[in-house]
Short mmCIF file of C-alpha atoms and ligand atoms in Angstrom, two decimals:
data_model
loop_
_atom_site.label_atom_id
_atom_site.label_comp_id
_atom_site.label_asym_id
_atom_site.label_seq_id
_atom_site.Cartn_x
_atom_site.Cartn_y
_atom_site.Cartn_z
CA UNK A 1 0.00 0.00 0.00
CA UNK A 2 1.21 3.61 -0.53
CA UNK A 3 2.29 5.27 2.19
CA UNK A 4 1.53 8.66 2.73
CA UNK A 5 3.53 11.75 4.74
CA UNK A 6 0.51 14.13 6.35
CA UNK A 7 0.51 16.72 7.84
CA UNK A 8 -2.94 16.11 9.91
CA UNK A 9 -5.00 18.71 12.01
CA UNK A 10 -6.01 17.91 15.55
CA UNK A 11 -9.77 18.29 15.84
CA UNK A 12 -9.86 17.28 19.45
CA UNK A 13 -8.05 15.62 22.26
CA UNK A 14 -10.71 14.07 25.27
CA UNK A 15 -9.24 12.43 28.23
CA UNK A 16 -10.93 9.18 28.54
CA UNK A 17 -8.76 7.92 31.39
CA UNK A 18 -6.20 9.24 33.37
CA UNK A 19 -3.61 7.57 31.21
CA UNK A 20 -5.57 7.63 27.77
CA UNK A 21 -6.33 10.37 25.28
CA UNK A 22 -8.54 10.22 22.28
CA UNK A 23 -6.92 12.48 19.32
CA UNK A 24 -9.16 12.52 16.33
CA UNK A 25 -7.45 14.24 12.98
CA UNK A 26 -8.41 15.20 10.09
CA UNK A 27 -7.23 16.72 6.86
CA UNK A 28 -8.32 19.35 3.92
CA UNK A 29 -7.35 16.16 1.91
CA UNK A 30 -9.39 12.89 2.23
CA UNK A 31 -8.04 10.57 4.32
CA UNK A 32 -5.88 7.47 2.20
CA UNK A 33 -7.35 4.09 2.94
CA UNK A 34 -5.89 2.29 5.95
CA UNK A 35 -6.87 -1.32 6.90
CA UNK A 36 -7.51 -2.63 10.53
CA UNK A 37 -4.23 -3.30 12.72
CA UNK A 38 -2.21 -0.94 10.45
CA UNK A 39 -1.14 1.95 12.82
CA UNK A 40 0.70 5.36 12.01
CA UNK A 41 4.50 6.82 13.02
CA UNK A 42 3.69 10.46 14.54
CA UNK A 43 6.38 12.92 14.59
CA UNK A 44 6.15 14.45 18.02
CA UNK A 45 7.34 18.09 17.93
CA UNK A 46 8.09 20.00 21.01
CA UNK A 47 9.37 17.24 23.10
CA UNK A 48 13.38 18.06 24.23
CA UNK A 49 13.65 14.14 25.11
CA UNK A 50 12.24 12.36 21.95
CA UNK A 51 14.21 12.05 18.92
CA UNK A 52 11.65 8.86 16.86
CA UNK A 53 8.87 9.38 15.30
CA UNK A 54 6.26 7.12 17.76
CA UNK A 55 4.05 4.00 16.06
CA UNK A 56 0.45 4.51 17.60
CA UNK A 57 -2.27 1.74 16.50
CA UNK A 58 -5.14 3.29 14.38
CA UNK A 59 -8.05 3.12 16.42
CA UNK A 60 -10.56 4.24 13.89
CA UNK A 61 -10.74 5.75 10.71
CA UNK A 62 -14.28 8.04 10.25
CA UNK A 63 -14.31 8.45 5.96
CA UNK A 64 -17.57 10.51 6.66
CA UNK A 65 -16.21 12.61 8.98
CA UNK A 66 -12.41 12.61 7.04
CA UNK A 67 -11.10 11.36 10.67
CA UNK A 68 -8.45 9.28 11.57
CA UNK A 69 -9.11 8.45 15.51
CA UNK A 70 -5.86 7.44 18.10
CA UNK A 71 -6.54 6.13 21.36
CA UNK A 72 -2.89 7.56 22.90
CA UNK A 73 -1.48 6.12 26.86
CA UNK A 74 0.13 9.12 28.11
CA UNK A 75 3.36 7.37 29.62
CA UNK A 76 6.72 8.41 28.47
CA UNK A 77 7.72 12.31 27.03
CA UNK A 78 6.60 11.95 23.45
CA UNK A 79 3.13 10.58 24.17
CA UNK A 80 2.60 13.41 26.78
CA UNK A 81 3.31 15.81 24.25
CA UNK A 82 0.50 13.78 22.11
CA UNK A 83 -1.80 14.47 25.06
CA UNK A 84 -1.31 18.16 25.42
CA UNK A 85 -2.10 18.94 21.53
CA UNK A 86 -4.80 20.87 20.88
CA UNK A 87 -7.41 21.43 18.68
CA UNK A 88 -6.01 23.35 15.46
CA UNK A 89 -2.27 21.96 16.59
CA UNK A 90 -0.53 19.75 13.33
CA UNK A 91 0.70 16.46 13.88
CA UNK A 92 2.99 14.90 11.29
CA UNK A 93 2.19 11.26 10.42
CA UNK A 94 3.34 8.66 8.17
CA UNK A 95 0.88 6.58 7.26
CA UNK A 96 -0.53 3.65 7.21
CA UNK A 97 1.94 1.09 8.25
CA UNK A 98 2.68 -2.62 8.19
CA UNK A 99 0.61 -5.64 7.83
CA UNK A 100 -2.78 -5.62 9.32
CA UNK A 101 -5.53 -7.74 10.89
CA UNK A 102 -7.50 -10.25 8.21
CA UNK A 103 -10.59 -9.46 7.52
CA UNK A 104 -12.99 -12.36 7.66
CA UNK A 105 -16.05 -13.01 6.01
CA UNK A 106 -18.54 -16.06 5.49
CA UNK A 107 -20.46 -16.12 9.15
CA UNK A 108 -16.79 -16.60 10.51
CA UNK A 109 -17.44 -16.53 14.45
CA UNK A 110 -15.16 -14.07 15.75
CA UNK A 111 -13.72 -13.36 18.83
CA UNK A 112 -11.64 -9.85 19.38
CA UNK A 113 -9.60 -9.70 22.53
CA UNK A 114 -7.78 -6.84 23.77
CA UNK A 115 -6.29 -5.76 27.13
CA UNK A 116 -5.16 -2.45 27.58
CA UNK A 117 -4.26 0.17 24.87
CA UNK A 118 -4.25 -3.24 23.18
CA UNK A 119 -7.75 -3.03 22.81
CA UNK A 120 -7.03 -0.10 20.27
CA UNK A 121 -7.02 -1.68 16.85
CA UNK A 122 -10.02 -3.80 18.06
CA UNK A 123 -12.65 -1.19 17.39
CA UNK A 124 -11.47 -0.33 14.13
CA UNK A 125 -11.26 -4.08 13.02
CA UNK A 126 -14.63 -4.48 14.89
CA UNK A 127 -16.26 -2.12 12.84
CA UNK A 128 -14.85 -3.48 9.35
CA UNK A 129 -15.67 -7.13 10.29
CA UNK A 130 -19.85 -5.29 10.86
CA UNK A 131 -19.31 -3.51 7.56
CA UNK A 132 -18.80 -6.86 6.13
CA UNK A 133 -21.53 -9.11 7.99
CA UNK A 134 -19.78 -10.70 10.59
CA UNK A 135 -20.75 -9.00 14.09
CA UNK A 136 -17.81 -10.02 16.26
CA UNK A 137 -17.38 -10.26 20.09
CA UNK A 138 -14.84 -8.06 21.91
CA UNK A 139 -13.69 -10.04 25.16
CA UNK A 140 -12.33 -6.92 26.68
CA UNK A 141 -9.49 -7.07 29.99
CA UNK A 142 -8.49 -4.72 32.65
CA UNK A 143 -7.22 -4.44 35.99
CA UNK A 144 -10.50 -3.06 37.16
CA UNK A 145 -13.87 -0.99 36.10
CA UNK A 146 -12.13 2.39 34.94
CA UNK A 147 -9.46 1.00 33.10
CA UNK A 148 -11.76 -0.37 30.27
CA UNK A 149 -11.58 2.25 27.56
CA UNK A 150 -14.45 2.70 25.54
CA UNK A 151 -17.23 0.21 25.26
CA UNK A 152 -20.13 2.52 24.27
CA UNK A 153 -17.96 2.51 20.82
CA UNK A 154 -17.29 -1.08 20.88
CA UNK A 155 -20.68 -1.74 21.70
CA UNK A 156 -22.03 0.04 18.42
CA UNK A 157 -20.44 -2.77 16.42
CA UNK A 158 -21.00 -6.22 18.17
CA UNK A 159 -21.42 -7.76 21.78
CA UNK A 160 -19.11 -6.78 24.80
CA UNK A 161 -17.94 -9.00 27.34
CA UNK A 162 -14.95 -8.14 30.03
CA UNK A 163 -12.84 -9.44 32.73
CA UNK A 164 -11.25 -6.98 35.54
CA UNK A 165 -8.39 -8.46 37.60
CA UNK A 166 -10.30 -7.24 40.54
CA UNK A 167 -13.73 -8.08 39.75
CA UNK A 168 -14.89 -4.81 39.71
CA UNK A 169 -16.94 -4.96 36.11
CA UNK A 170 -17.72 -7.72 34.22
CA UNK A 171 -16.57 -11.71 35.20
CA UNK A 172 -13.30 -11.70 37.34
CA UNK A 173 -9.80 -12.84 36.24
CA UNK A 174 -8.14 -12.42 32.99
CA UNK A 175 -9.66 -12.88 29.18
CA UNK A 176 -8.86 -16.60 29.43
CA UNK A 177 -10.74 -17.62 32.27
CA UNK A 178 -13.82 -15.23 30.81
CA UNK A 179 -16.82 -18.10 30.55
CA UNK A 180 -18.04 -17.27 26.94
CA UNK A 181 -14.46 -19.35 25.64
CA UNK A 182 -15.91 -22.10 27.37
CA UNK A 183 -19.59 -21.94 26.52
CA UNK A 184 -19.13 -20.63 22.61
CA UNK A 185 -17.00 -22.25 19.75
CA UNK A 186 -15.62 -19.69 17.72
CA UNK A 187 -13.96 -19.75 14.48
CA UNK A 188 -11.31 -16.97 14.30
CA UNK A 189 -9.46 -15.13 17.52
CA UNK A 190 -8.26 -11.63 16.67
CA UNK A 191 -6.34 -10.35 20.01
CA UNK A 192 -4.08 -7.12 20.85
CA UNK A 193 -2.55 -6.07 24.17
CA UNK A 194 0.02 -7.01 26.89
CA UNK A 195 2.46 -10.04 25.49
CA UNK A 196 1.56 -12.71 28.09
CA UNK A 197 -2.08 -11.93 27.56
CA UNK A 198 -1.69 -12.58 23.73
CA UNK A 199 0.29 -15.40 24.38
CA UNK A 200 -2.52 -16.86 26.82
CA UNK A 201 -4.89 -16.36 24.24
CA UNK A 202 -2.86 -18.14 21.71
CA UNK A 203 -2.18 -20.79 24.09
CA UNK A 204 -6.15 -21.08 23.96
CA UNK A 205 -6.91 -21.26 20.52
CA UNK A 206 -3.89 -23.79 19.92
CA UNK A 207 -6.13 -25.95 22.56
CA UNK A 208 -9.15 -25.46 21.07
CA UNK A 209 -8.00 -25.48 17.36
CA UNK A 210 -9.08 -22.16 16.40
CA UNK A 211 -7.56 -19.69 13.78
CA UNK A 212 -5.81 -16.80 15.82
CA UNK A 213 -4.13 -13.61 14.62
CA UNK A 214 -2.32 -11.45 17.01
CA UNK A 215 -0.69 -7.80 16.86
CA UNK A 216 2.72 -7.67 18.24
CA UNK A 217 3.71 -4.82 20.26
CA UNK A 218 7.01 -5.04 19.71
CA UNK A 219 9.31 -1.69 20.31
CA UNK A 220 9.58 -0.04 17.32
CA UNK A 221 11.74 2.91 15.58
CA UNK A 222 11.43 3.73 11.96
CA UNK A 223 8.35 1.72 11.20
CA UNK A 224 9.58 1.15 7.86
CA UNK A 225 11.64 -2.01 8.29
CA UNK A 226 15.21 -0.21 7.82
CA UNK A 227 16.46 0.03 11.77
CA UNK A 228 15.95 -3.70 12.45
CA UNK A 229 15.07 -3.03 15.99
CA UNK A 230 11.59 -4.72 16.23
CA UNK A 231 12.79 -8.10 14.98
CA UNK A 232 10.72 -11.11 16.19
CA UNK A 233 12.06 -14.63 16.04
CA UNK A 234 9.30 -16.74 13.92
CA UNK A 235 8.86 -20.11 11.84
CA UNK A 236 10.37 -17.70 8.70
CA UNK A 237 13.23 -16.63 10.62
CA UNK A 238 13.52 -13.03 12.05
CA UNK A 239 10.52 -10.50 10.71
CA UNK A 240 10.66 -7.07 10.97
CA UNK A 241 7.35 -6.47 13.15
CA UNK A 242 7.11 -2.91 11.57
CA UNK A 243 6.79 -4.16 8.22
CA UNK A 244 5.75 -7.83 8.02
CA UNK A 245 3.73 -7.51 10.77
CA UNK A 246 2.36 -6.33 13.51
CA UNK A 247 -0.23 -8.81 12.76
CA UNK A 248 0.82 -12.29 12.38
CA UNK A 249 -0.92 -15.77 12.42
CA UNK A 250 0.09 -17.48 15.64
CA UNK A 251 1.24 -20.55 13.50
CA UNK A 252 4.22 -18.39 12.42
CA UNK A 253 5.20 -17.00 15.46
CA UNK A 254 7.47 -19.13 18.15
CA UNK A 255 4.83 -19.19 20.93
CA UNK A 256 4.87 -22.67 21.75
CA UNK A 257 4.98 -22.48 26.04
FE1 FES B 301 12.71 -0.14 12.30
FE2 FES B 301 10.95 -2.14 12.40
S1 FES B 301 10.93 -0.33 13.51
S2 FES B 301 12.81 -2.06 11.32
#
């Protein structure tokens, strides 16, 4: 796909978390296509402490609206900086990058599961998979209540179910011990967040037999495969996470524990 060099307008930043920022942009131009699980290197100006541009998932992409949606945790310098734009402010992105989600059709029973700023991609992917005819379920994880980011938007394109570590929404423990894996077969598993979760999840579908992509979160630099610095160990040999990924089958990546 091409990739594109923008220089996007901030229409508005809105804390949804302490940690989390929603930036919507848009552009005088109309927005190129991007696919789910592709995400975007911003160029964070301002910041005396970051040097690299910063990969950030896309978490929607609004054609009616020209917007291009990213759900931002606010944790080192350069994401901070993402926090405090403002509306009118420019951010520089390259865009869109790497390999994303499939896209499955045919009554495919899908299962989405995110954890954290993992659950990003999700709604995006979510909302391509509805376009298409296949309402998916997001399992959705958290350490408790106010950490799940949101599920009014998730819940506009299929059913919600979540786990909290503490029990204080939804069932309590982690994605894999959520009920509906036991009680529903499902054909595909689509998951993004925290390593071990992803890994637990793949350990599940290997179990059950089911199809499973997952997005790595690998760190990243250039985003365009040249630095070498998100390499992942698979069945191929080492990838380039940036640029072959950062969604790969499970079968090709080396998660057999
Ligand atoms: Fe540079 Fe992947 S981030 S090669």
């Amino acid at each position: 796909m091409k990739k594109y060099i923008l220089d996007l307008t901030v229409k508005s930043v809105e804390q949804v978390h302490e940690r989390y920022v929603l930036v919507k942009l848009t552009s005088k131009e109309t927005l190129p296509q991007m696919l789910p699980g592709q995400f975007v290197e911003v160029r964070v100006d301002g910041s005396a402490t970051t040097f690299l541009r910063r990969p950030i998932s896309i978490h929607f992409v609004d054609y009616q609206q020209n917007e291009l949606w990213l759900l931002v945790a606010c944790i080192g310098d350069g994401t901070k900086a993402i926090g405090a734009l403002k509306s009118g402010d420019v951010l520089n992105c390259v865009l869109p990058l790497g390999h994303g989600f499939t896209i499955a059709s045919d009554n495919r029973k899908c299962l989405l599961v995110g954890g954290g700023v993992g659950v990003a991609p999700l709604l995006y992917l979510g909302a391509e998979l509805k376009r298409q005819g296949v309402e998916p379920t997001f399992l959705l994880g958290a350490r408790t209540g106010k950490d799940l980011l949101m599920l009014d938007e998730f819940r506009k394109y299929g059913r919600v179910m979540v786990t909290t570590e503490d029990g204080s929404e939804g069932e309590k423990g982690f994605v894999t011990n959520h009920s509906v894996l036991e009680q529903e077969q499902f054909d595909f598993i689509q998951t993004c967040g925290p390593t071990p979760m992803m890994k637990a999840v793949a350990r599940v579908a290997r179990q059950k037999g089911i199809d499973c992509e997952a997005s790595l979160e690998n760190l990243m630099a250039c985003g365009l495969g040249a630095c070498l610095c998100c390499v992942e160990k698979t069945t191929e040999g080492n990838l380039c996470v940036c640029k072959e990924g950062p969604v790969f089958n499970i079968k090709r990546l080396l998660w057999q524990d």
